[in-house]
mmCIF file of C-alpha atoms in Angstrom:
data_model
loop_
_atom_site.group_PDB
_atom_site.id
_atom_site.type_symbol
_atom_site.label_atom_id
_atom_site.label_comp_id
_atom_site.label_asym_id
_atom_site.label_seq_id
_atom_site.Cartn_x
_atom_site.Cartn_y
_atom_site.Cartn_z
ATOM 1 C CA MET N 1 18.699 -26.216 14.685
ATOM 2 C CA ASN N 2 20.115 -23.884 13.101
ATOM 3 C CA VAL N 3 18.471 -20.607 11.027
ATOM 4 C CA LEU N 4 19.485 -17.686 9.925
ATOM 5 C CA VAL N 5 16.912 -14.430 9.946
ATOM 6 C CA LEU N 6 18.098 -12.288 7.041
ATOM 7 C CA GLY N 7 16.107 -8.905 8.620
ATOM 8 C CA ALA N 8 16.449 -7.390 11.210
ATOM 9 C CA GLY N 9 12.452 -5.288 10.478
ATOM 10 C CA GLY N 10 10.132 -6.245 12.919
ATOM 11 C CA TRP N 11 8.510 -9.306 11.216
ATOM 12 C CA GLY N 12 12.095 -10.455 10.847
ATOM 13 C CA THR N 13 13.007 -10.074 14.624
ATOM 14 C CA ALA N 14 9.256 -11.436 15.585
ATOM 15 C CA LEU N 15 10.808 -15.025 13.983
ATOM 16 C CA ALA N 16 14.424 -14.806 15.621
ATOM 17 C CA VAL N 17 12.294 -14.019 19.131
ATOM 18 C CA MET N 18 10.058 -16.860 18.582
ATOM 19 C CA LEU N 19 13.140 -19.394 17.517
ATOM 20 C CA ALA N 20 14.993 -18.493 19.841
ATOM 21 C CA ARG N 21 12.460 -18.861 22.409
ATOM 22 C CA GLN N 22 12.360 -22.401 21.176
ATOM 23 C CA GLU N 23 15.751 -23.181 21.582
ATOM 24 C CA ARG N 24 16.387 -23.147 18.025
ATOM 25 C CA ASP N 25 20.069 -21.793 17.383
ATOM 26 C CA VAL N 26 19.353 -18.183 16.078
ATOM 27 C CA THR N 27 21.120 -15.828 13.911
ATOM 28 C CA LEU N 28 19.646 -12.061 12.993
ATOM 29 C CA TRP N 29 21.308 -10.126 10.145
ATOM 30 C CA ALA N 30 20.777 -6.520 9.877
ATOM 31 C CA ARG N 31 21.907 -4.232 6.949
ATOM 32 C CA ARG N 32 23.457 -2.086 9.108
ATOM 33 C CA GLU N 33 26.309 -2.667 11.805
ATOM 34 C CA ASP N 34 25.196 0.377 13.309
ATOM 35 C CA PHE N 35 21.945 -0.899 13.716
ATOM 36 C CA ALA N 36 23.346 -4.217 14.449
ATOM 37 C CA SER N 37 25.214 -3.044 17.192
ATOM 38 C CA LEU N 38 22.476 -1.820 18.651
ATOM 39 C CA LEU N 39 20.076 -4.469 18.793
ATOM 40 C CA ARG N 40 23.619 -6.542 20.493
ATOM 41 C CA GLU N 41 23.878 -3.593 23.456
ATOM 42 C CA GLU N 42 20.211 -3.171 23.698
ATOM 43 C CA ARG N 43 18.803 -6.292 23.153
ATOM 44 C CA GLU N 44 15.707 -4.579 21.798
ATOM 45 C CA ASN N 45 14.662 -3.080 18.316
ATOM 46 C CA ALA N 46 13.408 -0.164 19.958
ATOM 47 C CA GLU N 47 12.414 1.110 15.891
ATOM 48 C CA TYR N 48 10.431 -1.743 14.926
ATOM 49 C CA LEU N 49 9.526 -4.146 17.744
ATOM 50 C CA PRO N 50 9.273 -2.393 20.817
ATOM 51 C CA GLY N 51 8.997 -3.989 24.466
ATOM 52 C CA VAL N 52 10.387 -7.139 22.804
ATOM 53 C CA THR N 53 13.043 -8.652 24.251
ATOM 54 C CA LEU N 54 15.735 -9.930 21.897
ATOM 55 C CA PRO N 55 17.014 -13.404 23.972
ATOM 56 C CA SER N 56 20.644 -13.266 24.379
ATOM 57 C CA ASP N 57 21.339 -16.356 22.544
ATOM 58 C CA VAL N 58 20.437 -14.418 19.268
ATOM 59 C CA ARG N 59 23.664 -13.207 17.403
ATOM 60 C CA VAL N 60 23.295 -10.669 15.726
ATOM 61 C CA THR N 61 25.850 -9.413 12.701
ATOM 62 C CA SER N 62 26.272 -6.985 9.843
ATOM 63 C CA ASP N 63 28.051 -9.888 7.930
ATOM 64 C CA LEU N 64 26.678 -11.884 4.866
ATOM 65 C CA SER N 65 29.643 -13.881 4.891
ATOM 66 C CA VAL N 66 28.043 -16.361 7.856
ATOM 67 C CA ALA N 67 25.513 -17.245 4.880
ATOM 68 C CA PRO N 68 26.977 -20.443 4.088
ATOM 69 C CA GLN N 69 27.093 -21.846 7.040
ATOM 70 C CA PHE N 70 23.444 -22.320 6.835
ATOM 71 C CA ASP N 71 21.671 -25.333 4.803
ATOM 72 C CA PHE N 72 18.764 -21.808 4.502
ATOM 73 C CA ALA N 73 17.767 -18.428 5.163
ATOM 74 C CA LEU N 74 14.553 -16.949 6.182
ATOM 75 C CA VAL N 75 14.434 -13.520 3.712
ATOM 76 C CA VAL N 76 12.784 -10.871 5.414
ATOM 77 C CA VAL N 77 13.195 -7.760 3.994
ATOM 78 C CA PRO N 78 11.113 -5.409 1.984
ATOM 79 C CA SER N 79 10.089 -6.786 -1.806
ATOM 80 C CA ALA N 80 11.603 -4.002 -3.155
ATOM 81 C CA GLY N 81 15.255 -4.917 -1.831
ATOM 82 C CA VAL N 82 14.161 -8.812 -2.313
ATOM 83 C CA GLU N 83 17.074 -8.832 -5.734
ATOM 84 C CA ASP N 84 19.951 -6.753 -4.131
ATOM 85 C CA LEU N 85 19.534 -9.630 -0.799
ATOM 86 C CA LEU N 86 19.604 -12.176 -3.551
ATOM 87 C CA SER N 87 22.091 -11.435 -5.310
ATOM 88 C CA ARG N 88 25.051 -10.689 -2.288
ATOM 89 C CA LEU N 89 23.692 -14.872 -1.530
ATOM 90 C CA PRO N 90 25.562 -18.343 -2.532
ATOM 91 C CA ARG N 91 23.375 -20.093 -4.959
ATOM 92 C CA SER N 92 23.288 -22.959 -2.857
ATOM 93 C CA LEU N 93 21.715 -21.631 -0.105
ATOM 94 C CA GLY N 94 18.043 -22.671 0.271
ATOM 95 C CA VAL N 95 15.771 -19.527 0.779
ATOM 96 C CA VAL N 96 12.831 -18.960 2.396
ATOM 97 C CA LEU N 97 10.907 -15.694 0.888
ATOM 98 C CA CYS N 98 8.758 -13.946 3.638
ATOM 99 C CA ALA N 99 7.880 -10.939 2.259
ATOM 100 C CA LYS N 100 4.297 -9.857 0.936
ATOM 101 C CA GLY N 101 5.421 -8.223 -2.262
ATOM 102 C CA LEU N 102 6.423 -8.502 -6.092
ATOM 103 C CA ALA N 103 9.820 -7.577 -7.514
ATOM 104 C CA ALA N 104 10.649 -4.251 -9.526
ATOM 105 C CA ARG N 105 9.221 -5.839 -13.059
ATOM 106 C CA GLY N 106 6.152 -7.460 -11.031
ATOM 107 C CA GLU N 107 7.892 -11.013 -10.915
ATOM 108 C CA ARG N 108 7.105 -12.882 -8.114
ATOM 109 C CA LEU N 109 9.406 -12.961 -6.048
ATOM 110 C CA SER N 110 10.197 -16.837 -6.308
ATOM 111 C CA GLU N 111 10.364 -16.307 -9.847
ATOM 112 C CA LEU N 112 12.850 -13.592 -9.688
ATOM 113 C CA ALA N 113 14.981 -16.247 -6.748
ATOM 114 C CA SER N 114 14.707 -18.704 -9.271
ATOM 115 C CA HIS N 115 16.192 -16.385 -11.869
ATOM 116 C CA LEU N 116 18.954 -15.734 -10.321
ATOM 117 C CA GLY N 117 20.009 -19.530 -9.842
ATOM 118 C CA PHE N 118 18.158 -20.705 -6.525
ATOM 119 C CA SER N 119 17.294 -24.044 -6.934
ATOM 120 C CA ARG N 120 15.658 -24.802 -2.932
ATOM 121 C CA VAL N 121 12.478 -21.517 -2.813
ATOM 122 C CA ALA N 122 10.271 -21.434 -1.020
ATOM 123 C CA VAL N 123 7.480 -18.781 0.262
ATOM 124 C CA LEU N 124 5.438 -18.179 4.389
ATOM 125 C CA SER N 125 2.650 -16.486 3.592
ATOM 126 C CA GLY N 126 -0.147 -15.681 6.600
ATOM 127 C CA PRO N 127 -2.316 -13.803 9.249
ATOM 128 C CA ASN N 128 0.675 -13.323 11.090
ATOM 129 C CA HIS N 129 1.722 -9.969 12.709
ATOM 130 C CA ALA N 130 4.934 -9.786 14.364
ATOM 131 C CA GLU N 131 3.845 -8.066 17.517
ATOM 132 C CA GLU N 132 1.718 -10.980 18.188
ATOM 133 C CA VAL N 133 3.957 -13.576 17.381
ATOM 134 C CA ALA N 134 7.038 -11.971 19.179
ATOM 135 C CA ARG N 135 4.865 -12.184 22.090
ATOM 136 C CA LEU N 136 4.049 -16.254 21.331
ATOM 137 C CA LEU N 137 0.259 -15.602 20.831
ATOM 138 C CA PRO N 138 -0.918 -18.744 18.768
ATOM 139 C CA ALA N 139 -0.720 -18.133 15.044
ATOM 140 C CA ALA N 140 -0.238 -20.386 11.958
ATOM 141 C CA THR N 141 1.028 -19.762 8.664
ATOM 142 C CA VAL N 142 1.618 -21.803 5.326
ATOM 143 C CA VAL N 143 5.458 -22.123 3.646
ATOM 144 C CA ALA N 144 5.423 -23.255 0.571
ATOM 145 C CA SER N 145 7.579 -24.416 -2.311
ATOM 146 C CA HIS N 146 7.508 -26.616 -5.501
ATOM 147 C CA ASP N 147 10.362 -28.747 -3.773
ATOM 148 C CA GLU N 148 8.813 -30.943 -1.392
ATOM 149 C CA ALA N 149 12.093 -32.221 0.715
ATOM 150 C CA PHE N 150 12.662 -28.586 0.826
ATOM 151 C CA VAL N 151 9.431 -27.817 2.368
ATOM 152 C CA GLN N 152 9.481 -30.670 5.106
ATOM 153 C CA SER N 153 12.336 -29.477 5.842
ATOM 154 C CA VAL N 154 11.498 -25.985 6.539
ATOM 155 C CA GLN N 155 8.616 -26.851 8.277
ATOM 156 C CA ASP N 156 10.047 -29.057 11.020
ATOM 157 C CA VAL N 157 12.395 -26.185 11.973
ATOM 158 C CA LEU N 158 9.911 -23.404 12.155
ATOM 159 C CA LEU N 159 7.080 -25.353 13.761
ATOM 160 C CA THR N 160 6.721 -24.136 17.092
ATOM 161 C CA PRO N 161 4.004 -24.970 19.952
ATOM 162 C CA THR N 162 2.992 -21.416 18.716
ATOM 163 C CA PHE N 163 3.309 -21.164 15.270
ATOM 164 C CA ARG N 164 1.773 -23.809 13.566
ATOM 165 C CA VAL N 165 3.364 -24.386 9.961
ATOM 166 C CA TYR N 166 1.390 -25.806 7.070
ATOM 167 C CA THR N 167 3.107 -26.970 3.331
ATOM 168 C CA SER N 168 1.893 -26.690 0.601
ATOM 169 C CA THR N 169 2.898 -27.137 -2.906
ATOM 170 C CA ASP N 170 0.919 -24.507 -4.263
ATOM 171 C CA LEU N 171 3.892 -21.629 -4.059
ATOM 172 C CA VAL N 172 2.252 -19.396 -7.007
ATOM 173 C CA GLY N 173 -1.384 -19.550 -4.798
ATOM 174 C CA VAL N 174 0.415 -18.751 -1.297
ATOM 175 C CA GLU N 175 3.010 -16.370 -2.474
ATOM 176 C CA LEU N 176 0.407 -14.232 -4.969
ATOM 177 C CA GLY N 177 -2.442 -14.770 -2.155
ATOM 178 C CA GLY N 178 -0.272 -12.511 0.055
ATOM 179 C CA VAL N 179 0.819 -9.917 -2.424
ATOM 180 C CA LEU N 180 -3.139 -9.155 -3.027
ATOM 181 C CA LYS N 181 -3.786 -9.031 0.299
ATOM 182 C CA ASN N 182 -2.273 -6.066 1.073
ATOM 183 C CA VAL N 183 -3.771 -3.529 -1.221
ATOM 184 C CA MET N 184 -7.635 -4.885 -0.430
ATOM 185 C CA ALA N 185 -6.392 -4.202 3.726
ATOM 186 C CA LEU N 186 -5.634 -0.540 2.435
ATOM 187 C CA ALA N 187 -9.160 -0.349 0.365
ATOM 188 C CA ALA N 188 -10.049 -1.554 3.690
ATOM 189 C CA GLY N 189 -8.561 1.389 5.770
ATOM 190 C CA MET N 190 -10.142 3.542 3.098
ATOM 191 C CA VAL N 191 -13.724 2.697 4.034
ATOM 192 C CA ASP N 192 -12.763 2.833 7.667
ATOM 193 C CA GLY N 193 -11.075 6.389 7.439
ATOM 194 C CA ALA N 194 -13.938 7.733 5.172
ATOM 195 C CA ALA N 195 -16.730 6.042 8.482
ATOM 196 C CA LEU N 196 -18.403 4.236 5.301
ATOM 197 C CA GLY N 197 -19.367 1.620 7.608
ATOM 198 C CA ASP N 198 -19.678 -1.669 8.412
ATOM 199 C CA ASN N 199 -21.579 -2.802 5.910
ATOM 200 C CA ALA N 200 -19.214 -1.418 2.881
ATOM 201 C CA LYS N 201 -16.532 -2.994 4.313
ATOM 202 C CA SER N 202 -17.802 -6.348 4.464
ATOM 203 C CA ALA N 203 -19.323 -6.125 1.050
ATOM 204 C CA LEU N 204 -15.603 -5.070 0.046
ATOM 205 C CA LEU N 205 -13.684 -7.865 1.740
ATOM 206 C CA THR N 206 -15.712 -10.450 -0.030
ATOM 207 C CA ARG N 207 -15.167 -8.690 -3.119
ATOM 208 C CA GLY N 208 -12.230 -8.587 -2.893
ATOM 209 C CA LEU N 209 -11.138 -11.838 -1.947
ATOM 210 C CA ARG N 210 -12.942 -12.147 -5.244
ATOM 211 C CA GLU N 211 -10.682 -10.527 -6.698
ATOM 212 C CA MET N 212 -8.011 -12.047 -5.988
ATOM 213 C CA GLY N 213 -9.141 -15.485 -7.399
ATOM 214 C CA ARG N 214 -9.596 -14.134 -10.070
ATOM 215 C CA TYR N 215 -6.070 -13.107 -9.986
ATOM 216 C CA LEU N 216 -3.981 -16.000 -8.617
ATOM 217 C CA ALA N 217 -6.155 -18.444 -11.226
ATOM 218 C CA ALA N 218 -5.294 -16.542 -14.303
ATOM 219 C CA ASN N 219 -1.644 -17.000 -12.479
ATOM 220 C CA GLY N 220 -1.889 -20.337 -12.686
ATOM 221 C CA ALA N 221 -2.683 -20.905 -9.024
ATOM 222 C CA SER N 222 -5.152 -23.239 -7.187
ATOM 223 C CA PRO N 223 -8.514 -22.287 -6.836
ATOM 224 C CA ASP N 224 -8.843 -23.101 -3.347
ATOM 225 C CA THR N 225 -5.361 -21.750 -1.859
ATOM 226 C CA VAL N 226 -7.217 -18.032 -1.914
ATOM 227 C CA TYR N 227 -9.446 -19.885 0.979
ATOM 228 C CA GLY N 228 -6.653 -20.894 3.222
ATOM 229 C CA LEU N 229 -4.188 -19.123 5.304
ATOM 230 C CA SER N 230 -2.228 -16.959 3.293
ATOM 231 C CA GLY N 231 -5.610 -15.770 1.230
ATOM 232 C CA LEU N 232 -8.490 -15.268 3.059
ATOM 233 C CA GLY N 233 -6.672 -15.305 6.713
ATOM 234 C CA ASP N 234 -4.025 -13.073 5.641
ATOM 235 C CA LEU N 235 -7.465 -10.555 4.676
ATOM 236 C CA VAL N 236 -9.125 -11.159 7.325
ATOM 237 C CA ALA N 237 -6.009 -9.769 9.797
ATOM 238 C CA THR N 238 -4.405 -7.190 7.576
ATOM 239 C CA ALA N 239 -8.011 -5.763 6.758
ATOM 240 C CA THR N 240 -8.812 -5.867 10.354
ATOM 241 C CA SER N 241 -6.506 -5.513 12.573
ATOM 242 C CA ARG N 242 -4.935 -2.315 14.413
ATOM 243 C CA HIS N 243 -1.187 -3.987 13.652
ATOM 244 C CA SER N 244 -2.151 -3.634 9.469
ATOM 245 C CA ARG N 245 0.603 -1.208 8.223
ATOM 246 C CA ASN N 246 -1.836 -1.227 4.995
ATOM 247 C CA ARG N 247 -4.904 -0.747 6.775
ATOM 248 C CA ALA N 248 -3.555 2.268 8.406
ATOM 249 C CA ALA N 249 -2.022 3.677 5.673
ATOM 250 C CA GLY N 250 -5.755 3.776 3.337
ATOM 251 C CA GLU N 251 -7.165 5.164 7.150
ATOM 252 C CA ALA N 252 -4.531 8.038 6.526
ATOM 253 C CA ILE N 253 -5.031 8.484 2.755
ATOM 254 C CA VAL N 254 -8.619 9.361 2.913
ATOM 255 C CA LYS N 255 -7.759 11.283 5.923
ATOM 256 C CA GLY N 256 -5.379 13.434 4.178
ATOM 257 C CA GLN N 257 -2.787 12.396 6.027
ATOM 258 C CA SER N 258 0.878 10.804 5.276
ATOM 259 C CA PRO N 259 0.248 7.327 4.561
ATOM 260 C CA ALA N 260 4.182 7.055 5.730
ATOM 261 C CA GLN N 261 4.055 4.126 8.911
ATOM 262 C CA GLY N 262 6.910 5.877 10.904
ATOM 263 C CA GLY N 263 9.602 4.339 8.331
ATOM 264 C CA LYS N 264 8.040 1.072 8.088
ATOM 265 C CA VAL N 265 7.602 -0.092 4.393
ATOM 266 C CA VAL N 266 3.502 -0.231 3.531
ATOM 267 C CA GLU N 267 3.571 -3.018 0.654
ATOM 268 C CA GLY N 268 0.362 -2.912 -0.839
ATOM 269 C CA MET N 269 0.909 1.149 -2.067
ATOM 270 C CA ARG N 270 4.053 0.080 -3.895
ATOM 271 C CA THR N 271 1.868 -3.473 -5.495
ATOM 272 C CA ALA N 272 -0.734 -1.503 -6.241
ATOM 273 C CA ARG N 273 0.723 0.404 -8.758
ATOM 274 C CA LEU N 274 2.322 -3.182 -9.939
ATOM 275 C CA LEU N 275 -1.142 -5.009 -10.277
ATOM 276 C CA PHE N 276 -2.459 -2.117 -12.073
ATOM 277 C CA GLU N 277 0.258 -2.415 -15.061
ATOM 278 C CA TRP N 278 -0.134 -5.839 -14.932
ATOM 279 C CA ALA N 279 -3.683 -6.110 -15.272
ATOM 280 C CA SER N 280 -3.835 -3.182 -17.924
ATOM 281 C CA ALA N 281 -0.957 -5.105 -20.213
ATOM 282 C CA HIS N 282 -3.153 -8.326 -19.877
ATOM 283 C CA GLY N 283 -6.442 -7.407 -20.187
ATOM 284 C CA HIS N 284 -6.997 -8.227 -16.835
ATOM 285 C CA ASP N 285 -10.548 -6.834 -15.011
ATOM 286 C CA LEU N 286 -9.420 -6.078 -11.083
ATOM 287 C CA PRO N 287 -11.366 -2.677 -10.008
ATOM 288 C CA ILE N 288 -10.416 -3.026 -6.076
ATOM 289 C CA VAL N 289 -6.782 -2.920 -7.134
ATOM 290 C CA LYS N 290 -7.339 0.238 -9.895
ATOM 291 C CA ALA N 291 -9.147 2.149 -7.377
ATOM 292 C CA VAL N 292 -6.787 1.392 -4.853
ATOM 293 C CA ARG N 293 -3.869 1.974 -6.986
ATOM 294 C CA ASN N 294 -5.517 5.741 -8.750
ATOM 295 C CA VAL N 295 -6.211 7.250 -5.380
ATOM 296 C CA VAL N 296 -2.439 6.679 -4.226
ATOM 297 C CA GLU N 297 -1.783 7.868 -7.499
ATOM 298 C CA GLY N 298 -3.522 11.265 -6.306
ATOM 299 C CA GLU N 299 -5.821 10.815 -10.019
ATOM 300 C CA TRP N 300 -8.564 9.920 -7.933
ATOM 301 C CA SER N 301 -10.440 11.418 -4.821
ATOM 302 C CA PRO N 302 -11.345 8.709 -2.601
ATOM 303 C CA SER N 303 -15.158 9.479 -3.159
ATOM 304 C CA GLU N 304 -14.342 9.049 -7.102
ATOM 305 C CA ALA N 305 -12.986 5.544 -6.663
ATOM 306 C CA LEU N 306 -15.914 4.573 -4.545
ATOM 307 C CA ARG N 307 -18.662 5.500 -6.989
ATOM 308 C CA SER N 308 -15.970 3.494 -10.149
ATOM 309 C CA LEU N 309 -17.237 0.309 -7.773
ATOM 310 C CA MET N 310 -20.993 1.614 -6.920
ATOM 311 C CA GLU N 311 -21.577 1.922 -10.259
ATOM 312 C CA ARG N 312 -19.904 -0.529 -12.221
ATOM 313 C CA GLU N 313 -22.919 -2.652 -14.877
ATOM 314 C CA ALA N 314 -24.947 -4.816 -12.826
ATOM 315 C CA LYS N 315 -24.353 -9.007 -12.687
ATOM 316 C CA PRO N 316 -25.379 -11.530 -10.984
ATOM 317 C CA GLU N 317 -22.856 -12.664 -8.479
#
């Protein structure tokens, strides 16, 4: 089985490593030739996934002309870079979108791909920290598409003894669950940074899940999807793990430190802004998203954000 992984960050590298160890024929694309050359020589992605050896049979390239050789590609670049990358790919290529964010105008990435002319589009989402997947620790994920034949073929390629892949036809729900959980993880990190305690964090994640569910429903998703791997599962992992960039960024913000994660993208910060704009434009109430966005933008202090949530009008659960 031939697999093309577009993006040599931590998650793209982890997928390439995992699949190569299961005897898949893997090509890993890096945006910069100097970085691709370094990976070919060192066989380790020291910048994004240190301590993990890149198998010798993983081909590394910066040349996108190889794309037509493949049936589909895993698109594993940050959400802000997806549009540029897709614009350079043949529209006949199936694309599996692995970023958990929104396009520049607030579109879902799958919507963007469809608008650009791709007919076979899927998303992959779940509680999948690259650091663990690359070391073949057990994990599960969901791949979703409106095209059932395509999603089945992706499942067949990605399924391994350590990476359990489920399928879904709820493309919207699976995609948006992965988007919102990053904002909730930022909020969870803020709770950790302010030492507000386990009760506060548990309440935040419970109400955050409800907020995620309302947003998914407003966008036509199945109400059950928020309780699956791409919703609740990913929320738990991202809001509690030491590997989580978003949780760590939230903690850093509260402590007055830079949220930058060593040059790694913190998707939740950009997503909070886009979701706030969507909620304002459509008249929807996303109080945790609003609080996170206002802290990230410097409009509220963390204590003001906490007060905005704790002093909301009393109501039934």
